[in-house]
mmCIF file of C-alpha atoms and ligand atoms in Angstrom:
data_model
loop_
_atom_site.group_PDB
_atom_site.id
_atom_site.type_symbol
_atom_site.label_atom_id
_atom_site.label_comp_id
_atom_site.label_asym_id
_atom_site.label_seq_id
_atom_site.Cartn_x
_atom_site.Cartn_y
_atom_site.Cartn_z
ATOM 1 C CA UNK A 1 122.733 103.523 93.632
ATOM 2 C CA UNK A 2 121.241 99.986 94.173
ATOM 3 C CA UNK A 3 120.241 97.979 90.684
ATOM 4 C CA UNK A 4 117.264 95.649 90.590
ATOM 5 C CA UNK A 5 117.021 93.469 87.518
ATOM 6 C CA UNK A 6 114.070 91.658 88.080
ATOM 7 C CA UNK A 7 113.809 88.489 85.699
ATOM 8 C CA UNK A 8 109.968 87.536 85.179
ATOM 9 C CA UNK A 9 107.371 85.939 82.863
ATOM 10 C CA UNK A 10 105.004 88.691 84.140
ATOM 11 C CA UNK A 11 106.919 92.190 84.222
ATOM 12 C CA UNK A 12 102.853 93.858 84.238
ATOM 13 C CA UNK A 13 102.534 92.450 87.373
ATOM 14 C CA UNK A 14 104.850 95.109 89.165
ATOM 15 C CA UNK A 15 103.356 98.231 87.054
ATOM 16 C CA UNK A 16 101.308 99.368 89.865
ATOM 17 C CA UNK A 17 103.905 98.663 93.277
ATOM 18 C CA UNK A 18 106.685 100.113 91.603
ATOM 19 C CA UNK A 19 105.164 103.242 90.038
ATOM 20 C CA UNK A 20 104.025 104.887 93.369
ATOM 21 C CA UNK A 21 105.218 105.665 96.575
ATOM 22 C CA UNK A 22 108.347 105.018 98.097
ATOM 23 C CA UNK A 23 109.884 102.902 95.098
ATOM 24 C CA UNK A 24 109.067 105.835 92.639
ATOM 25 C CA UNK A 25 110.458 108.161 94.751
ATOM 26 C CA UNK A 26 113.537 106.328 95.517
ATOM 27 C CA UNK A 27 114.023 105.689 91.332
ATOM 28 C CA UNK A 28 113.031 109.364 90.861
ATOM 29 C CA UNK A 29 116.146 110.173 93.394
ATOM 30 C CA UNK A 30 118.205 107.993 91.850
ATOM 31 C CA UNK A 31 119.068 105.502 94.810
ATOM 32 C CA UNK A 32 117.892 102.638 93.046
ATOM 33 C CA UNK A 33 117.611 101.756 89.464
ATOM 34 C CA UNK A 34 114.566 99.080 88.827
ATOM 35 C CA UNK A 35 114.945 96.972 85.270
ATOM 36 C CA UNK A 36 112.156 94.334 84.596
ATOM 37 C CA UNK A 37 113.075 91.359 81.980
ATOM 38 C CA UNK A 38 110.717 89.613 80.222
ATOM 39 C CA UNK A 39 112.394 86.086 80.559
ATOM 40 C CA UNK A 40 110.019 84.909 77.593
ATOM 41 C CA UNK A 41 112.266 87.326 75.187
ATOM 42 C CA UNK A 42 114.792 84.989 76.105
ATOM 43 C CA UNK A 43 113.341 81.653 74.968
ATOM 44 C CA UNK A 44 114.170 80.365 71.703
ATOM 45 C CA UNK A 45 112.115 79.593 68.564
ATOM 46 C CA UNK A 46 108.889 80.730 67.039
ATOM 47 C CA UNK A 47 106.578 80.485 70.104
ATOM 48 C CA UNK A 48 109.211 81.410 73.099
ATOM 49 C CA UNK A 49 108.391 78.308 74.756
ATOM 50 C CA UNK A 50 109.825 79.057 78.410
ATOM 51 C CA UNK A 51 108.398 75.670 80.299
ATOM 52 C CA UNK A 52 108.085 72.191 79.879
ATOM 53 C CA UNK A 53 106.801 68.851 81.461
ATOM 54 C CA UNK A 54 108.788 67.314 84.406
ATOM 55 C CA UNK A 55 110.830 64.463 83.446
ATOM 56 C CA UNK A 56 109.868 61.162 85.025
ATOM 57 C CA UNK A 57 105.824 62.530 84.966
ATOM 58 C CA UNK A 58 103.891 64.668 87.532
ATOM 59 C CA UNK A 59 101.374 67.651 87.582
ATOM 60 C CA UNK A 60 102.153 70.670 86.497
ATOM 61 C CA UNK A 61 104.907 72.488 84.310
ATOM 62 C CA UNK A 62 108.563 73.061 84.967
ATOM 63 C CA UNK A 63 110.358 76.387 84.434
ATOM 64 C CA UNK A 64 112.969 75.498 81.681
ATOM 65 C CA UNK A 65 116.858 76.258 82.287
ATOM 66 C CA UNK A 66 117.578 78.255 78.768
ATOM 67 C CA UNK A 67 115.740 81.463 78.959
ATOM 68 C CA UNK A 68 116.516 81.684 82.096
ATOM 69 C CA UNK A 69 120.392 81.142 81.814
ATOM 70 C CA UNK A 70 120.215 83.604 79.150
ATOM 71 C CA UNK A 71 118.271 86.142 80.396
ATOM 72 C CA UNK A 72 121.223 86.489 83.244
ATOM 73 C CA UNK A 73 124.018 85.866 80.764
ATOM 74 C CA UNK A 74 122.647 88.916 79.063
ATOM 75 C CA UNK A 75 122.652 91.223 82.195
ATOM 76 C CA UNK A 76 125.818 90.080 83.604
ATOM 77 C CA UNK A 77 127.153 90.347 79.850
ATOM 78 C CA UNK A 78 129.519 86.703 79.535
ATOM 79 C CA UNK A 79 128.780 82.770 79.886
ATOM 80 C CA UNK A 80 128.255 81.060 82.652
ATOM 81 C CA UNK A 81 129.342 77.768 83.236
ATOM 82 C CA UNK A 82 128.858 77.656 87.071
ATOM 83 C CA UNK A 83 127.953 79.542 90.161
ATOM 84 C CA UNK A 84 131.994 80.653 90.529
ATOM 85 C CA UNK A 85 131.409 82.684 87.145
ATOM 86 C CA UNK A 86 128.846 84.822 88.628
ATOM 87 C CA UNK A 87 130.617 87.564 90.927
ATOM 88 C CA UNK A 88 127.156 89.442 92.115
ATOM 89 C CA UNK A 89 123.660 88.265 94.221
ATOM 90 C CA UNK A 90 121.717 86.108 91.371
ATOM 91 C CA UNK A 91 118.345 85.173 93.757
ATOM 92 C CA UNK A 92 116.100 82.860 93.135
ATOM 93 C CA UNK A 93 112.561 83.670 94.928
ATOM 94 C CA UNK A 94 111.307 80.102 95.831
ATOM 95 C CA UNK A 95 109.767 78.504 99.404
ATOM 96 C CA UNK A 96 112.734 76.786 99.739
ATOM 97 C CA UNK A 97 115.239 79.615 100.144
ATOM 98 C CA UNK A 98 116.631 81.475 103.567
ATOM 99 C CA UNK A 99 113.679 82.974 105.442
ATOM 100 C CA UNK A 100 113.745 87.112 104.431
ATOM 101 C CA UNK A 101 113.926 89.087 107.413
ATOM 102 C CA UNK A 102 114.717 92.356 108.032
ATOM 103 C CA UNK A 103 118.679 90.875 109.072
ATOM 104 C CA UNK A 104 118.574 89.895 104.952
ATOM 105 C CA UNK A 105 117.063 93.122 103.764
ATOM 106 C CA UNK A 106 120.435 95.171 105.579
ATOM 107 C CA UNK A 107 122.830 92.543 104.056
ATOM 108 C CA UNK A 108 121.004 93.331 100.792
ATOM 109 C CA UNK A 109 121.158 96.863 100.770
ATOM 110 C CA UNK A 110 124.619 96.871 101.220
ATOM 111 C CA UNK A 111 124.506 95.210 97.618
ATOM 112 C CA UNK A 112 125.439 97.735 94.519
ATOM 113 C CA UNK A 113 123.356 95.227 91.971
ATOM 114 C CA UNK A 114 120.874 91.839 92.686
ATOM 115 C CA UNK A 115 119.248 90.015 89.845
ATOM 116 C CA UNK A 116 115.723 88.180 91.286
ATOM 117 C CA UNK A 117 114.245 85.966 89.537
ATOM 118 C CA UNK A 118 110.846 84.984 90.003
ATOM 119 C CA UNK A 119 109.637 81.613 89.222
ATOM 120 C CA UNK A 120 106.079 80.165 88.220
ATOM 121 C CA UNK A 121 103.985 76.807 87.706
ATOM 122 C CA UNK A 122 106.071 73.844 90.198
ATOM 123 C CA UNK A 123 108.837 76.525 89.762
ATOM 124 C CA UNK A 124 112.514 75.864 87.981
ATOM 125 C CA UNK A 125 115.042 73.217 86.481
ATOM 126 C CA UNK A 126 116.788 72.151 89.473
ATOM 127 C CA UNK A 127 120.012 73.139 87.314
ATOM 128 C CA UNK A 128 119.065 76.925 87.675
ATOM 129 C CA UNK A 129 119.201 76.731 91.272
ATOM 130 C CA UNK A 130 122.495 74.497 91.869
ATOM 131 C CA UNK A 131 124.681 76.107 88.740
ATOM 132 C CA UNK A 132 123.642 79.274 88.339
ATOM 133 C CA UNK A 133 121.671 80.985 90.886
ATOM 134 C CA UNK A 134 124.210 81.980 94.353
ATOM 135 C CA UNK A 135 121.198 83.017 96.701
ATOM 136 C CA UNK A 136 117.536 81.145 97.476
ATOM 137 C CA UNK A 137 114.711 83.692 98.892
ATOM 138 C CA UNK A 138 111.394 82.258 100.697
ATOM 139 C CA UNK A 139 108.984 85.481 102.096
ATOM 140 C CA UNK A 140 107.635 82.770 104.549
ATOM 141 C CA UNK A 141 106.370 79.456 104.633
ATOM 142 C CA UNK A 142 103.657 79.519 102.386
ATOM 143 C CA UNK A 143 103.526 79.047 98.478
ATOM 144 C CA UNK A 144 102.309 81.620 95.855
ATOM 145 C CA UNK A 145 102.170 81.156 92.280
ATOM 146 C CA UNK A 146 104.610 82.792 91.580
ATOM 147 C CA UNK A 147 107.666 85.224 92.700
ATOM 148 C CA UNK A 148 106.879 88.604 91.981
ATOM 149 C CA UNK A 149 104.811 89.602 94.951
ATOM 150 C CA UNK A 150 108.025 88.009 96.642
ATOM 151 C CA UNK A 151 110.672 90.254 94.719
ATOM 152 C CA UNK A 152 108.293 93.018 95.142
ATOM 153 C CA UNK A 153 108.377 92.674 98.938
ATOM 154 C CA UNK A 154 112.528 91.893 98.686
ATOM 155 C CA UNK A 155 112.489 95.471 96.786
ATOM 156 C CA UNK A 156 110.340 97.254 99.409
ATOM 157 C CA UNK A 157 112.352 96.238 102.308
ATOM 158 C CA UNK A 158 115.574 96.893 100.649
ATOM 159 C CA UNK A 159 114.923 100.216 99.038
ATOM 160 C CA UNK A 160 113.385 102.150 102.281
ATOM 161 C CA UNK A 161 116.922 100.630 104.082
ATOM 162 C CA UNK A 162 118.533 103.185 101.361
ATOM 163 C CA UNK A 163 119.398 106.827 102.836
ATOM 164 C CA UNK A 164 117.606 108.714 101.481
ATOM 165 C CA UNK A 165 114.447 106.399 100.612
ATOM 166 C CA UNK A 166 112.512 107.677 103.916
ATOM 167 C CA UNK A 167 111.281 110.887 104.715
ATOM 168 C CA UNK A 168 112.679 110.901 108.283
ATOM 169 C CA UNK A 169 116.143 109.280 107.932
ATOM 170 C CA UNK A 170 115.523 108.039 111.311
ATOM 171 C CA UNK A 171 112.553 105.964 110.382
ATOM 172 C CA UNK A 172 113.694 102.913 109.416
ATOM 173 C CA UNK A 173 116.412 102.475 112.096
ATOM 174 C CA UNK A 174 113.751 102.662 114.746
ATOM 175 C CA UNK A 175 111.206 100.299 112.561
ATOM 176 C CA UNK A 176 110.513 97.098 114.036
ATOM 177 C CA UNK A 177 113.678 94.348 113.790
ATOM 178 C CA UNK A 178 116.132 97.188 113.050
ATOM 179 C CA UNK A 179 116.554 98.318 116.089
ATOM 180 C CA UNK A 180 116.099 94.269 117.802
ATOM 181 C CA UNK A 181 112.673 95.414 119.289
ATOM 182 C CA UNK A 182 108.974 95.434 118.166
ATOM 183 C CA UNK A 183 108.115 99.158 117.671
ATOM 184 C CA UNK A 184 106.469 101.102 119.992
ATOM 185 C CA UNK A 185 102.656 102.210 119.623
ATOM 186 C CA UNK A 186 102.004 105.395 117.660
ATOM 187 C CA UNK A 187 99.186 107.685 118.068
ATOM 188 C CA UNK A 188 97.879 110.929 115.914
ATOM 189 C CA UNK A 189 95.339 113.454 116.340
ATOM 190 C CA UNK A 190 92.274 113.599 117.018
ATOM 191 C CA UNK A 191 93.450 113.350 121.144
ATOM 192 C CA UNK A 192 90.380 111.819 121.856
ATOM 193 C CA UNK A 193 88.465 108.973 119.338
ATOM 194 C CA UNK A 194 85.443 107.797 120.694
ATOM 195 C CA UNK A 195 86.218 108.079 124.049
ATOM 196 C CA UNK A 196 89.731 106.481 123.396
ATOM 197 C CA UNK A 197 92.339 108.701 124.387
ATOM 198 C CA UNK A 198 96.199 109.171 124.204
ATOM 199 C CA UNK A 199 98.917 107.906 127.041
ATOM 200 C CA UNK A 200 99.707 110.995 128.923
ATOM 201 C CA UNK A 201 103.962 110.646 128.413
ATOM 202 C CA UNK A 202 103.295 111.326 124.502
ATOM 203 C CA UNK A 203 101.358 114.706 125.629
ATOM 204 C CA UNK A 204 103.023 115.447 128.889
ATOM 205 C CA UNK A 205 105.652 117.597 126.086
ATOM 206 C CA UNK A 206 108.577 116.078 128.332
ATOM 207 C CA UNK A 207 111.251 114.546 125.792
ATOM 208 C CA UNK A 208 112.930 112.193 128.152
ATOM 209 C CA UNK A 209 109.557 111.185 129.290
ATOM 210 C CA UNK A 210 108.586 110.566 125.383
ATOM 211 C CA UNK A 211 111.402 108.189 125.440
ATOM 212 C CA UNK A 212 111.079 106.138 128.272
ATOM 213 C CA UNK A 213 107.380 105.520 127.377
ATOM 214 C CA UNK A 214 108.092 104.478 123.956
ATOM 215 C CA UNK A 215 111.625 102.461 125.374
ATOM 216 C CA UNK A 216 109.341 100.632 127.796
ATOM 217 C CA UNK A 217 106.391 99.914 125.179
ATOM 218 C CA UNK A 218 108.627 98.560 122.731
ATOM 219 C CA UNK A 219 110.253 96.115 125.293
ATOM 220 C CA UNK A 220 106.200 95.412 126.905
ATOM 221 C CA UNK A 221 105.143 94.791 122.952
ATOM 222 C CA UNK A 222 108.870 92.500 122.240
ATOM 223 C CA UNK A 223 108.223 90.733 125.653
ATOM 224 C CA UNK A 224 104.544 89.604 124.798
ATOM 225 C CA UNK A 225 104.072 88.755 121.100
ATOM 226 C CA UNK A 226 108.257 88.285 120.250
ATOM 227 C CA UNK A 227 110.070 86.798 123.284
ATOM 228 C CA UNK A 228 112.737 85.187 121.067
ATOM 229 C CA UNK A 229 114.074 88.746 119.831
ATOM 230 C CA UNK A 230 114.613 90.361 123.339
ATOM 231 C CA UNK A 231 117.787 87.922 123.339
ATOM 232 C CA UNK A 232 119.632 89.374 120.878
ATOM 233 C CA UNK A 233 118.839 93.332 122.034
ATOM 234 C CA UNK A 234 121.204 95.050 123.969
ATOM 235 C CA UNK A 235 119.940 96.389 127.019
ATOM 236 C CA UNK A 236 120.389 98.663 129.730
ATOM 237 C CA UNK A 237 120.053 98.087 133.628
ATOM 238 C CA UNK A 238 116.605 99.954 133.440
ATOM 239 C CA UNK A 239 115.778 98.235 130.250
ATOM 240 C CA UNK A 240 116.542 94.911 132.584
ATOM 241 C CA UNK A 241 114.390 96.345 135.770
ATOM 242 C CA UNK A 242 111.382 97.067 133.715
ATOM 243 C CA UNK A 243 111.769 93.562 132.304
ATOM 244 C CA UNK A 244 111.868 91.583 135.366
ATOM 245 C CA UNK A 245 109.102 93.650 136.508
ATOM 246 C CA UNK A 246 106.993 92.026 134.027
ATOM 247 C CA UNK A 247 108.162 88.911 134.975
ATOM 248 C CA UNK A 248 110.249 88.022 132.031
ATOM 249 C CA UNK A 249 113.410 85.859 132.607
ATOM 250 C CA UNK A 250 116.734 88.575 131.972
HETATM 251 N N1 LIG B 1 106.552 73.528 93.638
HETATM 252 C C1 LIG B 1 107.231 74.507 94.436
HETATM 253 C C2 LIG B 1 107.485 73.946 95.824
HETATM 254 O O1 LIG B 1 106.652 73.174 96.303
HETATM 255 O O2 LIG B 1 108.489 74.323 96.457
HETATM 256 C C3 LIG B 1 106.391 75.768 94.558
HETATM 257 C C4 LIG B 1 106.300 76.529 93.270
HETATM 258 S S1 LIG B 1 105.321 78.002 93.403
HETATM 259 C C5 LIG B 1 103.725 77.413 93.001
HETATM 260 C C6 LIG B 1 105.786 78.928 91.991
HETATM 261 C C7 LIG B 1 106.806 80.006 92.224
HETATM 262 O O3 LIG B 1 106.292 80.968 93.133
HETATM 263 C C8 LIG B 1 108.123 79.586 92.823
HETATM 264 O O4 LIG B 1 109.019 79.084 91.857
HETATM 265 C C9 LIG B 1 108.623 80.862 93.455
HETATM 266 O O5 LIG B 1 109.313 81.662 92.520
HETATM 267 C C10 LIG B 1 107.343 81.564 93.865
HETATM 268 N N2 LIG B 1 107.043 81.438 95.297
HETATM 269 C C11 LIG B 1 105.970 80.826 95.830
HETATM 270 N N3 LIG B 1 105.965 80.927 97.164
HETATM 271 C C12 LIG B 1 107.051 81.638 97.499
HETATM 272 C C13 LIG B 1 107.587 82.072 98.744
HETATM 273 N N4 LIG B 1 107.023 81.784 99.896
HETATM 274 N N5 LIG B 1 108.733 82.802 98.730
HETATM 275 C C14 LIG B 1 109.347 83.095 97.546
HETATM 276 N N6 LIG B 1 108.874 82.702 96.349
HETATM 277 C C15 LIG B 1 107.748 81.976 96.313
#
């Protein structure tokens, strides 16, 4: 079982992604455990004031270190003074963090418990991030307004890793990035769309033909839109011929 506490000024936001699907089936099984935190129930006085102006002047408004701090001192149940006083994943989502890739969503679902929290407005205290938060999360390098579509994608990814999450238990360890490659092509029925039809290996009924096809598509599909990856794949002599058939460097 894999706990998500998911630390947010918008917890409504996430009604819809994590009610259907995949996630809801994965919560209904019981392989993950999904908690949403208002961080506003953690900000002091009358009006729960959770941001501020940034010192020294600027646009916009600053996420403020208190309700944040003690939103996670709740969960994790003692003070913390530093990041050595937090023993589990406590990740901030932010541009700035460690790209997410699929690499980061295996090392993640190795995890028994991550706390995400999602920031808004120019984002949070700069204290949050170097004394109490251990991990930084970008989804790419562009900026949202805020970190819940990001913690929703980190939860995605993460559960469907999860045995048990996916139909075919297979699935995700041929998706693309698990298994080094691009995926292969799929195709369905109808066997012919408007004149489009379907590669003969995936009808020829031949498994070992099946196989090859999709081996070689997936190395065609790596080779022209993700050079880079086909470096760190492990391949066989025929994996190597078909390559340097195409003309790519081996
Ligand atoms: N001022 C910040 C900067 O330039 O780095 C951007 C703040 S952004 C408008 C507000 C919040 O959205 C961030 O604190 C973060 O939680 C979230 N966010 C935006 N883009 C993101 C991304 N690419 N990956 C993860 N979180 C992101």
């Amino acid at each position: 079982m894999l706990r998500f506490d998911i630390l947010t000024l918008f917890p409504g936001l996430f009604c819809g992604v994590f009610e259907e699907s995949i996630v809801r089936r994965a919560v209904d099984a019981g392989l993950v455990e999904l908690n949403l935190h208002n961080i506003r129930d953690h900000a002091p006085g009358k009006h729960h004031v959770t941001d501020d102006t940034p010192y020294a002047g600027g646009g916009g408004m600053v996420m403020k270190p208190e309700p944040i701090w003690l939103a996670v001192e709740a969960l994790l149940g003692h003070e913390v003074m530093g990041p050595a006083d937090v023993d589990q994943p406590v990740i901030l989502l932010t541009p700035q963090g460690r790209r997410f890739d699929q690499r980061v969503a295996v090392e993640l679902a190795q995890k028994p418990r991550l706390i995400l929290i999602c920031g808004r407005y120019e984002g949070f205290d700069e204290r949050v991030r170097a004394h109490l938060a251990n991990d930084e999360i970008s989804i790419g390098d562009f900026v949202l307004s805020g970190g819940e579509i990001p913690a929703m994608a980190v939860v995605e990814a993460v559960t469907r890793l999860l045995p048990g999450a996916l139909g075919d238990p297979m699935g995700a360890l041929k998706d693309s990035y698990t298994s080094g490659l691009l995926e292969y092509p799929h195709y369905t029925r109808p066997p012919v769309w408007r004149g489009y039809g379907v590669p003969e290996a995936l009808l020829s009924g031949h498994h070992a033909e099946v196989e090859r096809w999709r081996r070689q598509q997936a190395l065609l599909r790596t080779w022209q839109r993700r050079p880079d990856l086909l470096a760190g794949v492990e391949l066989s002599d025929a994996d190597r011929e078909f390559l340097r058939r195409l003309g790519a460097e081996v």
